[in-house]
mmCIF file of C-alpha atoms and ligand atoms in Angstrom:
data_model
loop_
_atom_site.group_PDB
_atom_site.id
_atom_site.type_symbol
_atom_site.label_atom_id
_atom_site.label_comp_id
_atom_site.label_asym_id
_atom_site.label_seq_id
_atom_site.Cartn_x
_atom_site.Cartn_y
_atom_site.Cartn_z
ATOM 1 C CA MET V 1 -13.092 -23.143 12.837
ATOM 2 C CA SER V 2 -10.918 -23.116 15.915
ATOM 3 C CA ARG V 3 -7.516 -21.570 15.384
ATOM 4 C CA ILE V 4 -4.261 -22.167 17.241
ATOM 5 C CA ALA V 5 -3.325 -19.300 19.567
ATOM 6 C CA LEU V 6 0.298 -18.152 19.849
ATOM 7 C CA PRO V 7 0.944 -19.726 23.304
ATOM 8 C CA GLN V 8 -0.419 -23.053 22.062
ATOM 9 C CA TYR V 9 1.773 -22.907 18.957
ATOM 10 C CA LEU V 10 4.900 -22.300 21.048
ATOM 11 C CA ALA V 11 4.035 -25.113 23.458
ATOM 12 C CA ASN V 12 3.271 -27.567 20.620
ATOM 13 C CA ALA V 13 6.579 -26.687 18.961
ATOM 14 C CA ASP V 14 8.522 -27.500 22.175
ATOM 15 C CA VAL V 15 10.031 -24.034 22.349
ATOM 16 C CA ALA V 16 12.161 -23.619 25.489
ATOM 17 C CA PRO V 17 10.068 -21.968 28.239
ATOM 18 C CA GLU V 18 12.539 -19.059 28.522
ATOM 19 C CA LEU V 19 12.238 -18.333 24.810
ATOM 20 C CA GLN V 20 8.459 -18.674 25.014
ATOM 21 C CA SER V 21 8.372 -16.045 27.764
ATOM 22 C CA ILE V 22 10.226 -13.577 25.525
ATOM 23 C CA ILE V 23 8.048 -14.145 22.456
ATOM 24 C CA LEU V 24 4.858 -13.914 24.521
ATOM 25 C CA GLY V 25 6.145 -10.759 26.245
ATOM 26 C CA LEU V 26 6.837 -9.146 22.872
ATOM 27 C CA ALA V 27 3.395 -10.221 21.630
ATOM 28 C CA ASP V 28 1.715 -8.663 24.684
ATOM 29 C CA VAL V 29 3.516 -5.345 24.401
ATOM 30 C CA SER V 30 2.802 -5.189 20.664
ATOM 31 C CA ILE V 31 -0.916 -5.292 21.474
ATOM 32 C CA ASN V 32 -0.470 -2.217 23.683
ATOM 33 C CA ILE V 33 1.546 -0.469 20.962
ATOM 34 C CA SER V 34 -1.211 -1.254 18.447
ATOM 35 C CA LYS V 35 -3.796 0.386 20.750
ATOM 36 C CA SER V 36 -1.660 3.537 21.034
ATOM 37 C CA LEU V 37 -1.217 3.643 17.267
ATOM 38 C CA ALA V 38 -4.960 3.268 16.798
ATOM 39 C CA LYS V 39 -5.630 6.326 18.993
ATOM 40 C CA GLY V 40 -3.214 8.369 16.863
ATOM 41 C CA ALA V 41 -3.797 12.112 16.980
ATOM 42 C CA LEU V 42 -6.464 11.669 19.697
ATOM 43 C CA ALA V 43 -3.719 10.618 22.106
ATOM 44 C CA GLY V 44 -1.373 13.423 21.013
ATOM 45 C CA ILE V 45 1.305 10.910 20.067
ATOM 46 C CA LEU V 46 1.980 11.899 16.456
ATOM 47 C CA GLY V 47 4.816 14.142 15.328
ATOM 48 C CA ALA V 48 8.437 14.651 16.247
ATOM 49 C CA ALA V 49 9.943 13.877 19.644
ATOM 50 C CA GLY V 50 12.425 16.737 19.231
ATOM 51 C CA ALA V 51 15.506 14.535 19.629
ATOM 52 C CA GLU V 52 17.872 12.512 17.431
ATOM 53 C CA ASN V 53 18.820 8.861 17.855
ATOM 54 C CA VAL V 54 22.376 7.507 17.678
ATOM 55 C CA GLN V 55 22.073 7.280 13.876
ATOM 56 C CA GLY V 56 21.431 11.021 13.612
ATOM 57 C CA GLU V 57 17.774 10.486 12.611
ATOM 58 C CA ASP V 58 14.988 12.655 14.041
ATOM 59 C CA GLN V 59 12.952 10.567 16.454
ATOM 60 C CA LYS V 60 9.169 10.572 16.271
ATOM 61 C CA LYS V 61 7.218 10.555 19.533
ATOM 62 C CA LEU V 62 6.035 7.054 18.708
ATOM 63 C CA ASP V 63 9.621 5.818 18.152
ATOM 64 C CA VAL V 64 10.341 6.813 21.741
ATOM 65 C CA ILE V 65 7.013 5.571 23.160
ATOM 66 C CA ALA V 66 7.276 2.164 21.456
ATOM 67 C CA ASN V 67 10.929 1.844 22.483
ATOM 68 C CA ASP V 68 10.132 2.560 26.136
ATOM 69 C CA MET V 69 7.194 0.127 26.125
ATOM 70 C CA ILE V 70 9.253 -2.723 24.649
ATOM 71 C CA LYS V 71 12.262 -1.960 26.842
ATOM 72 C CA ASP V 72 10.108 -2.055 29.997
ATOM 73 C CA ALA V 73 8.372 -5.264 28.885
ATOM 74 C CA LEU V 74 11.652 -7.056 28.141
ATOM 75 C CA ALA V 75 13.328 -5.810 31.308
ATOM 76 C CA ALA V 76 10.551 -7.524 33.288
ATOM 77 C CA ILE V 77 11.262 -10.942 31.722
ATOM 78 C CA PRO V 78 13.927 -12.962 33.625
ATOM 79 C CA ALA V 79 15.022 -14.780 30.445
ATOM 80 C CA VAL V 80 16.311 -11.515 28.921
ATOM 81 C CA ARG V 81 20.036 -11.079 29.588
ATOM 82 C CA GLY V 82 20.230 -7.834 27.663
ATOM 83 C CA LEU V 83 18.665 -5.798 24.896
ATOM 84 C CA ALA V 84 19.698 -3.521 22.054
ATOM 85 C CA SER V 85 17.403 -1.149 20.174
ATOM 86 C CA GLU V 86 17.540 1.228 17.222
ATOM 87 C CA GLU V 87 16.581 3.965 19.673
ATOM 88 C CA GLU V 88 19.172 3.105 22.371
ATOM 89 C CA THR V 89 22.776 4.248 21.882
ATOM 90 C CA ASP V 90 24.243 1.379 23.939
ATOM 91 C CA VAL V 91 23.187 -2.149 24.812
ATOM 92 C CA VAL V 92 21.082 -2.407 27.978
ATOM 93 C CA PRO V 93 21.971 -5.161 30.488
ATOM 94 C CA CYS V 94 18.943 -6.876 32.083
ATOM 95 C CA HIS V 95 18.901 -10.120 34.123
ATOM 96 C CA THR V 96 22.216 -11.812 34.939
ATOM 97 C CA ASN V 97 20.613 -15.283 34.737
ATOM 98 C CA GLY V 98 18.856 -14.733 31.422
ATOM 99 C CA SER V 99 19.835 -16.956 28.481
ATOM 100 C CA PHE V 100 18.825 -14.654 25.630
ATOM 101 C CA LEU V 101 19.634 -11.292 24.063
ATOM 102 C CA VAL V 102 16.978 -9.321 22.194
ATOM 103 C CA THR V 103 17.536 -6.690 19.511
ATOM 104 C CA PHE V 104 14.625 -4.674 18.132
ATOM 105 C CA ASP V 105 13.450 -1.873 15.889
ATOM 106 C CA PRO V 106 10.569 -0.572 18.027
ATOM 107 C CA LEU V 107 8.863 1.253 15.196
ATOM 108 C CA ASP V 108 9.864 0.552 11.620
ATOM 109 C CA GLY V 109 8.677 2.905 8.906
ATOM 110 C CA SER V 110 8.555 5.982 11.158
ATOM 111 C CA SER V 111 7.914 8.298 8.207
ATOM 112 C CA ASN V 112 4.527 6.567 7.824
ATOM 113 C CA ILE V 113 3.313 7.454 11.336
ATOM 114 C CA ASP V 114 1.997 10.904 10.522
ATOM 115 C CA ILE V 115 0.200 9.746 7.359
ATOM 116 C CA ASN V 116 -1.664 6.871 9.064
ATOM 117 C CA SER V 117 0.156 4.303 6.974
ATOM 118 C CA MET V 118 1.699 0.970 7.895
ATOM 119 C CA VAL V 119 4.436 0.620 10.500
ATOM 120 C CA GLY V 120 5.858 -2.333 12.384
ATOM 121 C CA THR V 121 8.030 -3.675 15.199
ATOM 122 C CA ILE V 122 10.955 -5.989 14.342
ATOM 123 C CA PHE V 123 12.650 -8.304 16.848
ATOM 124 C CA SER V 124 15.538 -10.750 16.927
ATOM 125 C CA VAL V 125 16.389 -13.187 19.736
ATOM 126 C CA LEU V 126 19.969 -14.429 20.106
ATOM 127 C CA PRO V 127 21.406 -16.919 22.580
ATOM 128 C CA HIS V 128 23.653 -15.487 25.281
ATOM 129 C CA SER V 129 26.970 -17.136 25.972
ATOM 130 C CA GLY V 130 29.190 -14.243 26.944
ATOM 131 C CA THR V 131 29.964 -12.163 29.976
ATOM 132 C CA GLU V 132 27.825 -11.993 33.134
ATOM 133 C CA VAL V 133 26.892 -8.356 32.559
ATOM 134 C CA VAL V 134 26.312 -8.092 28.834
ATOM 135 C CA THR V 135 28.505 -5.998 26.606
ATOM 136 C CA GLU V 136 28.042 -5.052 22.959
ATOM 137 C CA GLN V 137 30.467 -7.851 22.075
ATOM 138 C CA ASP V 138 27.958 -10.479 23.283
ATOM 139 C CA PHE V 139 25.429 -9.294 20.685
ATOM 140 C CA LEU V 140 27.836 -9.458 17.748
ATOM 141 C CA GLN V 141 26.722 -12.861 16.446
ATOM 142 C CA PRO V 142 25.873 -13.708 12.823
ATOM 143 C CA GLY V 143 22.153 -13.725 12.021
ATOM 144 C CA ARG V 144 22.420 -17.463 11.447
ATOM 145 C CA HIS V 145 22.646 -17.806 15.276
ATOM 146 C CA GLN V 146 19.197 -16.318 15.928
ATOM 147 C CA SER V 147 16.946 -18.459 18.148
ATOM 148 C CA ALA V 148 13.831 -16.688 16.888
ATOM 149 C CA ALA V 149 12.927 -13.616 14.861
ATOM 150 C CA GLY V 150 9.782 -11.860 13.839
ATOM 151 C CA TYR V 151 7.814 -8.708 13.384
ATOM 152 C CA VAL V 152 4.462 -7.192 14.169
ATOM 153 C CA LEU V 153 2.751 -5.346 11.317
ATOM 154 C CA TYR V 154 0.350 -2.618 12.441
ATOM 155 C CA GLY V 155 -1.916 -2.504 9.393
ATOM 156 C CA PRO V 156 -5.645 -2.811 8.758
ATOM 157 C CA SER V 157 -5.196 -5.901 10.934
ATOM 158 C CA VAL V 158 -2.386 -6.397 13.422
ATOM 159 C CA MET V 159 -0.255 -9.401 12.498
ATOM 160 C CA LEU V 160 2.592 -11.166 14.250
ATOM 161 C CA VAL V 161 4.899 -13.087 11.922
ATOM 162 C CA LEU V 162 7.357 -15.446 13.574
ATOM 163 C CA SER V 163 10.066 -17.988 12.946
ATOM 164 C CA ILE V 164 11.549 -20.223 15.625
ATOM 165 C CA GLY V 165 13.651 -21.983 12.984
ATOM 166 C CA LYS V 166 10.801 -24.249 11.881
ATOM 167 C CA GLY V 167 9.429 -22.286 8.947
ATOM 168 C CA VAL V 168 7.405 -19.074 9.164
ATOM 169 C CA VAL V 169 3.951 -18.740 10.712
ATOM 170 C CA MET V 170 1.567 -15.783 10.687
ATOM 171 C CA PHE V 171 -0.842 -14.807 13.458
ATOM 172 C CA THR V 172 -3.601 -12.191 13.327
ATOM 173 C CA LEU V 173 -4.659 -10.262 16.423
ATOM 174 C CA ASP V 174 -8.222 -10.943 17.491
ATOM 175 C CA GLN V 175 -8.901 -7.442 18.834
ATOM 176 C CA ASP V 176 -11.939 -8.577 20.847
ATOM 177 C CA VAL V 177 -9.978 -10.926 23.094
ATOM 178 C CA ASN V 178 -6.400 -9.626 22.617
ATOM 179 C CA ASN V 179 -5.179 -12.972 21.301
ATOM 180 C CA TYR V 180 -2.900 -13.708 18.357
ATOM 181 C CA LEU V 181 -4.470 -16.563 16.343
ATOM 182 C CA MET V 182 -2.671 -18.485 13.601
ATOM 183 C CA THR V 183 -3.847 -17.523 10.126
ATOM 184 C CA ASP V 184 -1.004 -18.997 8.011
ATOM 185 C CA ALA V 185 0.862 -22.126 9.128
ATOM 186 C CA GLU V 186 3.340 -22.445 6.278
ATOM 187 C CA VAL V 187 4.592 -19.289 4.601
ATOM 188 C CA ALA V 188 6.522 -19.863 1.357
ATOM 189 C CA ILE V 189 8.059 -17.374 -1.100
ATOM 190 C CA PRO V 190 7.865 -18.504 -4.754
ATOM 191 C CA ALA V 191 11.327 -18.748 -6.377
ATOM 192 C CA ASP V 192 10.386 -16.464 -9.277
ATOM 193 C CA ALA V 193 9.243 -12.858 -8.918
ATOM 194 C CA LYS V 194 6.691 -10.660 -10.651
ATOM 195 C CA GLU V 195 7.122 -7.660 -8.362
ATOM 196 C CA PHE V 196 10.059 -5.586 -7.103
ATOM 197 C CA SER V 197 10.456 -3.054 -4.318
ATOM 198 C CA ILE V 198 13.036 -0.254 -4.251
ATOM 199 C CA ASN V 199 13.051 3.503 -3.609
ATOM 200 C CA MET V 200 13.402 4.532 -7.282
ATOM 201 C CA SER V 201 14.066 8.182 -6.414
ATOM 202 C CA ASN V 202 17.612 7.175 -5.435
ATOM 203 C CA GLN V 203 18.313 5.531 -8.780
ATOM 204 C CA ARG V 204 21.135 7.813 -9.929
ATOM 205 C CA HIS V 205 23.057 7.193 -6.686
ATOM 206 C CA TRP V 206 23.256 3.379 -6.943
ATOM 207 C CA VAL V 207 26.243 1.419 -8.265
ATOM 208 C CA ALA V 208 26.091 0.701 -12.020
ATOM 209 C CA PRO V 209 25.119 -3.019 -11.657
ATOM 210 C CA MET V 210 22.056 -2.114 -9.565
ATOM 211 C CA GLN V 211 21.076 0.564 -12.098
ATOM 212 C CA ASP V 212 21.433 -2.011 -14.895
ATOM 213 C CA TYR V 213 19.455 -4.678 -13.023
ATOM 214 C CA ILE V 214 16.541 -2.355 -12.249
ATOM 215 C CA ALA V 215 16.593 -0.884 -15.772
ATOM 216 C CA ASP V 216 16.157 -4.404 -17.153
ATOM 217 C CA LEU V 217 13.178 -4.994 -14.831
ATOM 218 C CA MET V 218 11.673 -1.675 -15.925
ATOM 219 C CA ALA V 219 12.123 -2.579 -19.601
ATOM 220 C CA GLY V 220 9.629 -5.407 -19.005
ATOM 221 C CA LYS V 221 8.466 -7.430 -22.007
ATOM 222 C CA ASP V 222 10.564 -5.297 -24.362
ATOM 223 C CA GLY V 223 13.819 -5.849 -22.438
ATOM 224 C CA PRO V 224 16.165 -8.783 -21.792
ATOM 225 C CA ARG V 225 13.851 -10.236 -19.123
ATOM 226 C CA GLY V 226 11.016 -10.632 -21.613
ATOM 227 C CA LYS V 227 8.300 -10.070 -18.985
ATOM 228 C CA ASP V 228 6.627 -7.177 -17.205
ATOM 229 C CA PHE V 229 7.245 -6.509 -13.510
ATOM 230 C CA ASN V 230 5.077 -4.586 -11.046
ATOM 231 C CA MET V 231 6.583 -2.232 -8.447
ATOM 232 C CA ARG V 232 5.603 -1.432 -4.811
ATOM 233 C CA TRP V 233 7.294 0.683 -2.081
ATOM 234 C CA VAL V 234 5.595 1.148 1.311
ATOM 235 C CA ALA V 235 8.673 2.792 2.935
ATOM 236 C CA ALA V 236 8.407 0.458 5.907
ATOM 237 C CA MET V 237 10.594 -2.616 5.547
ATOM 238 C CA VAL V 238 8.140 -4.623 7.648
ATOM 239 C CA ALA V 239 5.293 -3.948 5.233
ATOM 240 C CA ASP V 240 7.397 -4.480 2.103
ATOM 241 C CA VAL V 241 8.777 -7.792 3.412
ATOM 242 C CA HIS V 242 5.301 -8.814 4.586
ATOM 243 C CA ARG V 243 4.045 -8.424 1.023
ATOM 244 C CA ILE V 244 6.920 -10.607 -0.189
ATOM 245 C CA LEU V 245 6.073 -13.301 2.389
ATOM 246 C CA CYS V 246 2.422 -13.134 1.253
ATOM 247 C CA ARG V 247 2.782 -13.019 -2.539
ATOM 248 C CA GLY V 248 6.464 -13.039 -3.440
ATOM 249 C CA GLY V 249 8.810 -10.573 -5.110
ATOM 250 C CA LEU V 250 12.167 -8.904 -4.520
ATOM 251 C CA PHE V 251 13.023 -6.125 -2.049
ATOM 252 C CA THR V 252 16.259 -4.172 -2.084
ATOM 253 C CA TYR V 253 17.772 -1.192 -0.283
ATOM 254 C CA PRO V 254 21.139 -0.691 -1.966
ATOM 255 C CA TRP V 255 24.282 1.264 -1.126
ATOM 256 C CA ASP V 256 24.048 4.923 -2.147
ATOM 257 C CA SER V 257 26.933 7.133 -3.384
ATOM 258 C CA ARG V 258 25.763 10.132 -1.321
ATOM 259 C CA LYS V 259 26.930 8.326 1.830
ATOM 260 C CA PRO V 260 29.900 6.365 0.524
ATOM 261 C CA ASP V 261 31.104 5.326 3.984
ATOM 262 C CA GLN V 262 27.688 3.969 4.968
ATOM 263 C CA ALA V 263 27.161 0.380 3.772
ATOM 264 C CA GLY V 264 23.424 0.911 3.227
ATOM 265 C CA LYS V 265 20.413 2.411 5.003
ATOM 266 C CA LEU V 266 19.048 -0.628 6.804
ATOM 267 C CA ARG V 267 20.553 -1.877 10.031
ATOM 268 C CA LEU V 268 21.993 -5.389 10.197
ATOM 269 C CA MET V 269 21.117 -6.440 13.732
ATOM 270 C CA TYR V 270 17.501 -5.337 14.097
ATOM 271 C CA GLU V 271 16.294 -5.022 10.488
ATOM 272 C CA ALA V 272 18.233 -7.154 7.963
ATOM 273 C CA ASN V 273 19.024 -10.148 10.191
ATOM 274 C CA PRO V 274 15.551 -10.773 11.671
ATOM 275 C CA MET V 275 13.753 -10.095 8.391
ATOM 276 C CA GLY V 276 16.425 -12.153 6.623
ATOM 277 C CA TYR V 277 15.870 -15.073 8.998
ATOM 278 C CA LEU V 278 12.150 -15.031 8.157
ATOM 279 C CA VAL V 279 12.776 -14.814 4.415
ATOM 280 C CA GLU V 280 15.259 -17.718 4.443
ATOM 281 C CA GLN V 281 12.874 -19.764 6.610
ATOM 282 C CA ALA V 282 10.192 -19.122 3.964
ATOM 283 C CA GLY V 283 12.489 -20.410 1.198
ATOM 284 C CA GLY V 284 13.775 -17.036 -0.018
ATOM 285 C CA GLU V 285 17.305 -15.607 -0.205
ATOM 286 C CA VAL V 286 18.909 -12.669 1.623
ATOM 287 C CA TRP V 287 22.111 -11.166 0.250
ATOM 288 C CA THR V 288 24.362 -8.168 -0.051
ATOM 289 C CA PRO V 289 26.163 -7.905 -3.420
ATOM 290 C CA ASP V 290 29.002 -9.877 -1.745
ATOM 291 C CA GLY V 291 27.370 -12.726 0.157
ATOM 292 C CA LYS V 292 24.626 -13.987 2.425
ATOM 293 C CA ILE V 293 23.550 -11.500 5.087
ATOM 294 C CA LEU V 294 22.957 -14.116 7.795
ATOM 295 C CA ASP V 295 26.666 -15.100 7.593
ATOM 296 C CA ILE V 296 27.980 -11.582 8.272
ATOM 297 C CA GLN V 297 30.024 -11.255 11.468
ATOM 298 C CA PRO V 298 28.655 -7.998 12.954
ATOM 299 C CA GLU V 299 31.118 -5.364 14.141
ATOM 300 C CA HIS V 300 28.691 -2.945 15.768
ATOM 301 C CA ILE V 301 25.082 -3.170 16.973
ATOM 302 C CA HIS V 302 24.041 -0.231 14.782
ATOM 303 C CA GLN V 303 25.961 -1.199 11.638
ATOM 304 C CA ARG V 304 24.234 -0.886 8.280
ATOM 305 C CA VAL V 305 24.126 -3.224 5.335
ATOM 306 C CA PRO V 306 22.901 -3.204 1.721
ATOM 307 C CA VAL V 307 19.978 -5.620 1.390
ATOM 308 C CA ILE V 308 18.701 -7.751 -1.499
ATOM 309 C CA LEU V 309 16.021 -10.232 -0.376
ATOM 310 C CA GLY V 310 13.049 -12.270 -1.473
ATOM 311 C CA ALA V 311 12.403 -14.672 -4.362
ATOM 312 C CA ALA V 312 15.424 -17.018 -4.613
ATOM 313 C CA ASN V 313 15.928 -16.873 -8.395
ATOM 314 C CA GLU V 314 15.458 -13.099 -8.551
ATOM 315 C CA VAL V 315 17.903 -12.435 -5.681
ATOM 316 C CA ALA V 316 20.463 -14.705 -7.370
ATOM 317 C CA LEU V 317 20.086 -12.762 -10.609
ATOM 318 C CA CYS V 318 20.416 -9.370 -8.912
ATOM 319 C CA VAL V 319 23.583 -10.541 -7.108
ATOM 320 C CA ASP V 320 24.877 -11.933 -10.409
ATOM 321 C CA TYR V 321 24.620 -8.474 -12.058
ATOM 322 C CA HIS V 322 26.950 -7.215 -9.286
ATOM 323 C CA GLN V 323 29.431 -10.090 -9.561
ATOM 324 C CA ARG V 324 29.716 -10.270 -13.371
HETATM 325 P P1 AHG I 401 13.005 3.262 10.548
HETATM 326 O O1 AHG I 401 11.689 3.948 10.450
HETATM 327 O O2 AHG I 401 13.040 2.183 11.602
HETATM 328 O O3 AHG I 401 14.188 4.200 10.654
HETATM 329 O O4 AHG I 401 13.253 2.407 9.210
HETATM 330 C C1 AHG I 401 12.867 2.940 7.963
HETATM 331 C C2 AHG I 401 13.590 2.191 6.889
HETATM 332 C C3 AHG I 401 12.841 0.982 6.352
HETATM 333 O O5 AHG I 401 11.786 0.525 7.081
HETATM 334 C C4 AHG I 401 12.354 1.405 4.996
HETATM 335 O O6 AHG I 401 12.452 0.356 4.092
HETATM 336 C C5 AHG I 401 13.230 2.544 4.630
HETATM 337 O O7 AHG I 401 13.747 3.080 5.818
HETATM 338 C C6 AHG I 401 12.468 3.620 3.898
HETATM 339 O O8 AHG I 401 13.386 4.460 3.354
HETATM 340 P P2 AHG I 401 13.016 5.670 2.368
HETATM 341 O O9 AHG I 401 12.767 6.825 3.268
HETATM 342 O O10 AHG I 401 14.244 5.807 1.530
HETATM 343 O O11 AHG I 401 11.817 5.274 1.576
HETATM 344 MN MN1 MN I 402 13.392 0.340 10.679
HETATM 345 MN MN1 MN I 403 12.628 2.333 13.712
#
C-alpha cells in the first residue's frame, strides 16, 4: 500500500507555500531530535543542564539541545517572522518578511527523559500582522487564530500529528528513509469517555468541584456515574493527549492551591492552545472551568492555564461540576 508523505499531504491540501515550509522544517528537525533521543546515554545527553528556565524549572540537557535545534531550524526559514519557546525568556525576532510566528515546547514531558519514557515536541503557528520587528504583543493572539498546530511524539515509533484547520492527521516516521507517512487520515475523539487522565497525587490541592468530579469517576459502577472508568497518566501532555486522539478519554491539569497565583501548570501558548486546536479539530472540547481555552486573549507568552480537554460530553460534565 502506498501512503501519502507529509509534503504530498500539504500540497494536496493547498497549504500556503510559506506555511508548508515551516511545517516541513519542523518535521525535519524533529527527525534529528528523535535520533538524539534514540542515542540517549550513549551520546551523554541525559540529565540536568544545570540551569533554570524563565518558569523557574530545572532544565534538562535535552530541553536545551532540542530548543537550540528547533530555534536554528526555524531561524533558517524565511517565512518565520519570530518565535517563542518554553526555554526562551523573550520572543526571538527572525525574518522581517516572514508571515508567521511559531511558538513551541521543544521537549514536553522532560521528567520522562531520564527514564527512557515518552516525550514530545509541541508547536503552534500563528499569522503575523503586527510590527516589523516582532514583539511579544504580536504573539498574544487567541488560539482560535492558529494557522496550524501539532506535535511530534517520540515513542516506540515517532509520530507527527498535525492540524491545518481541516481535521487532524497522523503521520509515522519511516526511519529507513526519514519520511513521515500518513497512518491516520481522519482522527476523531468519541463524545463519551471511558478513561481519564490526571495527576492524582495532587488531589487534596484541587478546588472542591474537581475533587467531587474525580471522586465520582473513581466511584465507578457504585457511584452516580454508574460505570467504571480507567485511569492513565504518562506525565507528558503530548503522550496523554495522543492517547485521547487515538482512543478517547478526558485529560485535565487543574489549578492547585499550593500555587494560588498560578492559573495552572500547563502553558497556554505552546501547550494548551496547540493541543487544544488538535482536540477541537478532532471533535473534542478544550476548556478551563470558565470557558473555552481557544478563546482566551493571552496576556503573556509564558502564561499558564488550567486545562480540561478531550471527549466532548465528559469535558462538558467536568465544567458543569465547576459551574453548578
Ligand atoms: P514540560 O516537560 O514541557 O515542562 O511539561 C511537562 C508538563 C506536561 O507535559 C505534563 O502533563 C505535566 O507537566 C506533568 O506534570 P506532573 O509532573 O505533575 O506529572
Ligand atoms: Mn511541556
Ligand atoms: Mn518542555
